[in-house]
Short mmCIF file of C-alpha atoms in Angstrom, two decimals:
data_model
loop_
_atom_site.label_atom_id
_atom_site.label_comp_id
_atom_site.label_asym_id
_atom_site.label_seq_id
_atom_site.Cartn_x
_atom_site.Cartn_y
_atom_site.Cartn_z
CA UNK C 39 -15.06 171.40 28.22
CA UNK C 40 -12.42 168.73 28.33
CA UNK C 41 -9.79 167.47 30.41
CA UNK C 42 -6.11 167.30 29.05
CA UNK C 43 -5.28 164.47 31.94
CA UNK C 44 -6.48 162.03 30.19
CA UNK C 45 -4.37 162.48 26.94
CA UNK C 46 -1.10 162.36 28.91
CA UNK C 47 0.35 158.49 30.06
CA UNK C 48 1.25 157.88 33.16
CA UNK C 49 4.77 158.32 34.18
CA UNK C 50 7.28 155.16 34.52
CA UNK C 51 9.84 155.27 36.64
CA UNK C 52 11.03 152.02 37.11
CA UNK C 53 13.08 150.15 34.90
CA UNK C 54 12.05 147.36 31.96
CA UNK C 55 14.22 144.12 32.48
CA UNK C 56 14.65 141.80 29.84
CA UNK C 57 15.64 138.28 29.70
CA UNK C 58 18.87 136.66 29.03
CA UNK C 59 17.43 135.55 25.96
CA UNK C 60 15.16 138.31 24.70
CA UNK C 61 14.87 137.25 21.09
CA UNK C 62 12.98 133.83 22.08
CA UNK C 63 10.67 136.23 23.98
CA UNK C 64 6.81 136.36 23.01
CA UNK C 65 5.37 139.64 21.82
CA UNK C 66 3.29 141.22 24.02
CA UNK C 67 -0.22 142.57 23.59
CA UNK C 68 -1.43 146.10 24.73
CA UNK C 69 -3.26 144.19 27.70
CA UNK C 70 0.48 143.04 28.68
CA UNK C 71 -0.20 139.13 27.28
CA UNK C 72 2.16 137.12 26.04
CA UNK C 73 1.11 136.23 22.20
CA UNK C 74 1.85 132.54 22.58
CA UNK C 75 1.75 130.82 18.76
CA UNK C 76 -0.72 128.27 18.87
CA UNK C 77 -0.22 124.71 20.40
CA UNK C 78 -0.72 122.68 17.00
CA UNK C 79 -0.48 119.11 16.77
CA UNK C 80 3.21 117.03 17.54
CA UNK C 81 4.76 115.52 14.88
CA UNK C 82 2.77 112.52 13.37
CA UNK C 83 3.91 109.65 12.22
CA UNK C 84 1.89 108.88 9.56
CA UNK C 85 2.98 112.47 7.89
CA UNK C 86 6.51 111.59 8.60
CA UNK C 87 6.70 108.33 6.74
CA UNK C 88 6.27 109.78 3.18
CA UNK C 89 9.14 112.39 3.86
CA UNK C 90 12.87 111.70 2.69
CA UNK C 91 15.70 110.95 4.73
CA UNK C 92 16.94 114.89 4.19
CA UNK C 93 14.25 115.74 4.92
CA UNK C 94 13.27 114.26 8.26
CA UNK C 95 17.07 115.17 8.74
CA UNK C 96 16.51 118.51 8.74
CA UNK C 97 13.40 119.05 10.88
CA UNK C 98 15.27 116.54 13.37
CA UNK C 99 17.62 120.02 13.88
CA UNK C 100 14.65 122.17 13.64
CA UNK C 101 13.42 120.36 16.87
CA UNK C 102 16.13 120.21 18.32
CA UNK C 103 17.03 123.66 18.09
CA UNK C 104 13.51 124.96 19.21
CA UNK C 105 13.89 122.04 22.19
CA UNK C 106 16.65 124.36 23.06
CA UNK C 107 15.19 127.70 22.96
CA UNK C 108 12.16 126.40 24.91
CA UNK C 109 14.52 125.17 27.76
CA UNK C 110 16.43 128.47 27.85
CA UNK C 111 13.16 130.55 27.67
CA UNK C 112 11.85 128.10 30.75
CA UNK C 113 15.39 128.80 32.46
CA UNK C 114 14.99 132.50 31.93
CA UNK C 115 11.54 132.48 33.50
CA UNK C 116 12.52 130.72 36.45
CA UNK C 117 15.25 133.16 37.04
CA UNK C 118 13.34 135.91 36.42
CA UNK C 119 10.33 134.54 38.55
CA UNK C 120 8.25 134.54 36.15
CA UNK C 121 5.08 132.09 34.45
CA UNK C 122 6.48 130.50 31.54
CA UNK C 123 3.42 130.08 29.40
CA UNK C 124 2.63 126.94 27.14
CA UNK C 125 4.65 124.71 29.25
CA UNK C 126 3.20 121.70 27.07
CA UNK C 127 5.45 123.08 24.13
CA UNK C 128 8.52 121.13 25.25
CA UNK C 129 6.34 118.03 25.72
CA UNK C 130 4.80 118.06 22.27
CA UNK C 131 8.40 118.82 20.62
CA UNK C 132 9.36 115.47 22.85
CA UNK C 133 6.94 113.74 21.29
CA UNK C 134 8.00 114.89 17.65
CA UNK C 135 11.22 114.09 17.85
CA UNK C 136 10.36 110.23 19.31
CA UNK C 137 7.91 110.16 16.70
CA UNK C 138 10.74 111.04 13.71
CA UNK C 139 13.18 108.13 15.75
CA UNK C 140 10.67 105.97 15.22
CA UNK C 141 10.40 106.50 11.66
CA UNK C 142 14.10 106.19 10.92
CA UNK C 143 13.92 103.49 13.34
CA UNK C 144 11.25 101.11 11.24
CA UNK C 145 13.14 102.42 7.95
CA UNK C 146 16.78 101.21 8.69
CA UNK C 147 15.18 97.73 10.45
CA UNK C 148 13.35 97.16 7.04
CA UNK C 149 16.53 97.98 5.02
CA UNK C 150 18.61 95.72 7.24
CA UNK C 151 16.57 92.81 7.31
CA UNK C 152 16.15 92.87 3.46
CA UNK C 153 20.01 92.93 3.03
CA UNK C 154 21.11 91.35 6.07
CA UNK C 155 18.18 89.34 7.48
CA UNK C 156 18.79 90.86 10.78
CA UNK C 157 17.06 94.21 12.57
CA UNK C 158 20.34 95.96 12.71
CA UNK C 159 20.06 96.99 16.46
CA UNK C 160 22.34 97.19 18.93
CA UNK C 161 22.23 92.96 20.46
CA UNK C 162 21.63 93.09 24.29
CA UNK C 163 22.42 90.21 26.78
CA UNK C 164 21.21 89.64 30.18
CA UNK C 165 23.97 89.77 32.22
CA UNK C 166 25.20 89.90 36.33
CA UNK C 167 26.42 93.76 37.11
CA UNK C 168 28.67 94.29 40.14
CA UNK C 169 25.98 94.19 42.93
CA UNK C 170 24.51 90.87 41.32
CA UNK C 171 21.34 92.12 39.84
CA UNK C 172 20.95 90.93 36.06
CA UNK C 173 20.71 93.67 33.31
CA UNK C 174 21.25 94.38 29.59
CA UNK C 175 24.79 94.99 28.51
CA UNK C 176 25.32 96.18 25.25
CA UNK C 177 27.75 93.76 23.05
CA UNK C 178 30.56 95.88 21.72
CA UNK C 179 33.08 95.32 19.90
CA UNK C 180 36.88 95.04 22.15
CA UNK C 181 40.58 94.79 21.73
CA UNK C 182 40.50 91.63 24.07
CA UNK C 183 38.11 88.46 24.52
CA UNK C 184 36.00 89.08 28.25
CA UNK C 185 38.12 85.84 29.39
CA UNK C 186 41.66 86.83 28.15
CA UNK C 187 41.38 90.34 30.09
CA UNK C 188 44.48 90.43 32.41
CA UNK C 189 42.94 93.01 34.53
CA UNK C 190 39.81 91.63 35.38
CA UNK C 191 37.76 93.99 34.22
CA UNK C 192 34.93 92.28 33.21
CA UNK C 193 35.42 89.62 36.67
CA UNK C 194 32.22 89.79 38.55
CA UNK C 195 33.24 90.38 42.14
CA UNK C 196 30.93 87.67 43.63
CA UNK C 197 31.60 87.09 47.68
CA UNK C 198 29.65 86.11 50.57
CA UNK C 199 28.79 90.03 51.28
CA UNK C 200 27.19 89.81 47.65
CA UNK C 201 25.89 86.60 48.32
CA UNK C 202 23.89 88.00 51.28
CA UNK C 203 22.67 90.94 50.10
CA UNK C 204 21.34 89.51 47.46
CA UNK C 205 19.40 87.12 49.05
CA UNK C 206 18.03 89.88 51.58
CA UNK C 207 17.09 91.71 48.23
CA UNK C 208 15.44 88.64 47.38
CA UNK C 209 13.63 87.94 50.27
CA UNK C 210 12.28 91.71 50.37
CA UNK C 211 10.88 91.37 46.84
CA UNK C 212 9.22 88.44 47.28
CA UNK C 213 7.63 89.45 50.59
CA UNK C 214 6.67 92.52 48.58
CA UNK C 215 4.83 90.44 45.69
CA UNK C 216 3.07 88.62 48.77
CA UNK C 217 1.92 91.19 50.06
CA UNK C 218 0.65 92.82 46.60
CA UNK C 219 -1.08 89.50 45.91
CA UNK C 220 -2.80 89.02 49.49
CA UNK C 221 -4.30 92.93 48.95
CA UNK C 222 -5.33 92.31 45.33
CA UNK C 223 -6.71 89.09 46.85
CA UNK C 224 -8.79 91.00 49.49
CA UNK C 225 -9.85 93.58 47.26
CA UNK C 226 -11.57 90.86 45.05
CA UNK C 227 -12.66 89.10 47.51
CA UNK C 228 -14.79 92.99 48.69
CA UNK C 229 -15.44 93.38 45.19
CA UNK C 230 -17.43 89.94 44.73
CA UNK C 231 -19.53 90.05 48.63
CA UNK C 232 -21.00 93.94 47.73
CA UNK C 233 -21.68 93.08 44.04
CA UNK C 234 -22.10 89.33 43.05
CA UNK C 235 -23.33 90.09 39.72
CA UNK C 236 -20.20 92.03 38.22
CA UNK C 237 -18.39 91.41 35.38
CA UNK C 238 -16.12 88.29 35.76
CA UNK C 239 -13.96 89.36 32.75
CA UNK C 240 -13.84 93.08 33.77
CA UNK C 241 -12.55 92.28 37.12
CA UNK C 242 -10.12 89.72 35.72
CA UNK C 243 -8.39 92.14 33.72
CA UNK C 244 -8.13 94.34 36.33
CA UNK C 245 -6.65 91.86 38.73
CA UNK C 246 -5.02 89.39 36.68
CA UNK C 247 -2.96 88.04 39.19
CA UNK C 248 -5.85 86.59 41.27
CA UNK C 249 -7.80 83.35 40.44
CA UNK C 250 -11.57 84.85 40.89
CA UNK C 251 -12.87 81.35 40.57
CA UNK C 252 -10.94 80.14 43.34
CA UNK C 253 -12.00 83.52 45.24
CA UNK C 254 -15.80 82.55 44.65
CA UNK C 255 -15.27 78.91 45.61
CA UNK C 256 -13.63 80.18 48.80
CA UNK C 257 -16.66 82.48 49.54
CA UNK C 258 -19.47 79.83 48.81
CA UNK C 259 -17.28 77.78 51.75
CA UNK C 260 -17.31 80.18 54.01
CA UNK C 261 -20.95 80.82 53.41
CA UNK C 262 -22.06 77.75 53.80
CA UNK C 263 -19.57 76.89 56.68
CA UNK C 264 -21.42 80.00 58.46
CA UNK C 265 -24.60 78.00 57.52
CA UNK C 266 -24.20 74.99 59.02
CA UNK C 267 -23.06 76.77 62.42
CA UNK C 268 -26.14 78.60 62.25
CA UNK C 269 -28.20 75.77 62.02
CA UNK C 270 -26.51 73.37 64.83
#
């Protein structure tokens, strides 16, 4: 004899929500998993080098566009309180997409500097911005020379406020290199009393700042400073 309850589903009655967006939404499995495609590999740019200009034109868009329906499926989980899965997508179509700007990149330096004999970038120069601190500034091209500007624009508003504040900013950054230098110093100085026998070029790479030589020489002193107290 056999039961008819187990031919019969369960009744439902509450109701199926859907996302904003439910046409980027993963299929999902009779166990109620999301079918996620697979990860792959980003972009390389070895593959991307013997591809045309149209054609790394086009899947430029194609990232971009999936770029776009990752973030709104991530928005739509968030809303929705909900685990987005494969968060690493986004990251890997990141890394595409630097990976195609750096092909276009090397192609229009090499075409510039074989027509031009220059790189074609945008030229940078180090310059003072309002608060005194130097940066890059982009040279563009303007309706009026930087020294002809009536308005004084481009005037750097140097005063003694400035003038103090940036020698407090001063002062704090170099108390903070000090102070990185003195611990580095210390940490060598640890490094070199509980193992004398370690790697010399090992621990200079890893603490380049610090003279280990002068650290050992300072060490043997010490040493034999303690010594000689000992002994008298």
């Amino acid at each position: 004899r056999t039961s008819t309850a187990a031919c019969y589903s369960p009744l439902h009655t509450s109701l199926r929500k859907a996302w904003p967006h439910g046409i980027f939404r993963a299929k999902r499995t009779s166990r109620g998993a999301d079918e996620v495609p697979g990860q792959g590999s980003p972009g390389a740019e070895m593959s991307s080098e013997s591809k045309s200009n149209s054609d790394l034109h086009k899947l430029w868009y194609i990232l971009l566009k999936e770029k776009n329906m990752l973030l709104t499926m991530e928005e739509a989980a968030k809303q929705e309180a909900e685990l987005f899965p494969n968060p690493e997508r986004i990251d890997k179509v990141k890394e595409s997409m630097a990976n195609l700007e750096a092909v276009v990149r090397e192609r229009n330096e090499a075409y510039f500097l074989l027509e031009t004999g220059e790189t074609g970038e945008q030229p940078w120069v180090p310059k003072e911005n309002l608060y005194g601190f130097v940066c890059n500034f982009a040279l563009k091209e303007r309706l009026m020379p930087r020294k002809s500007n009536p308005k004084g624009y481009f005037r750097l508003w140097r005063d003694k406020d400035l003038d103090e504040f940036t020698r407090l900013y001063g002062e704090k950054m170099q108390k903070q290199k000090e102070f990185r230098y003195a611990m580095a110093r210390r940490r060598v100085t640890q490094i070199l009393k509980r193992f004398p026998d370690v790697d010399r070029a090992l621990l200079q790479e890893r603490f380049p700042d610090v003279d280990i030589d002068k650290v050992e020489k300072a060490l043997k002193e010490r040493v034999y400073v303690a010594f000689e107290q000992q002994t008298t």
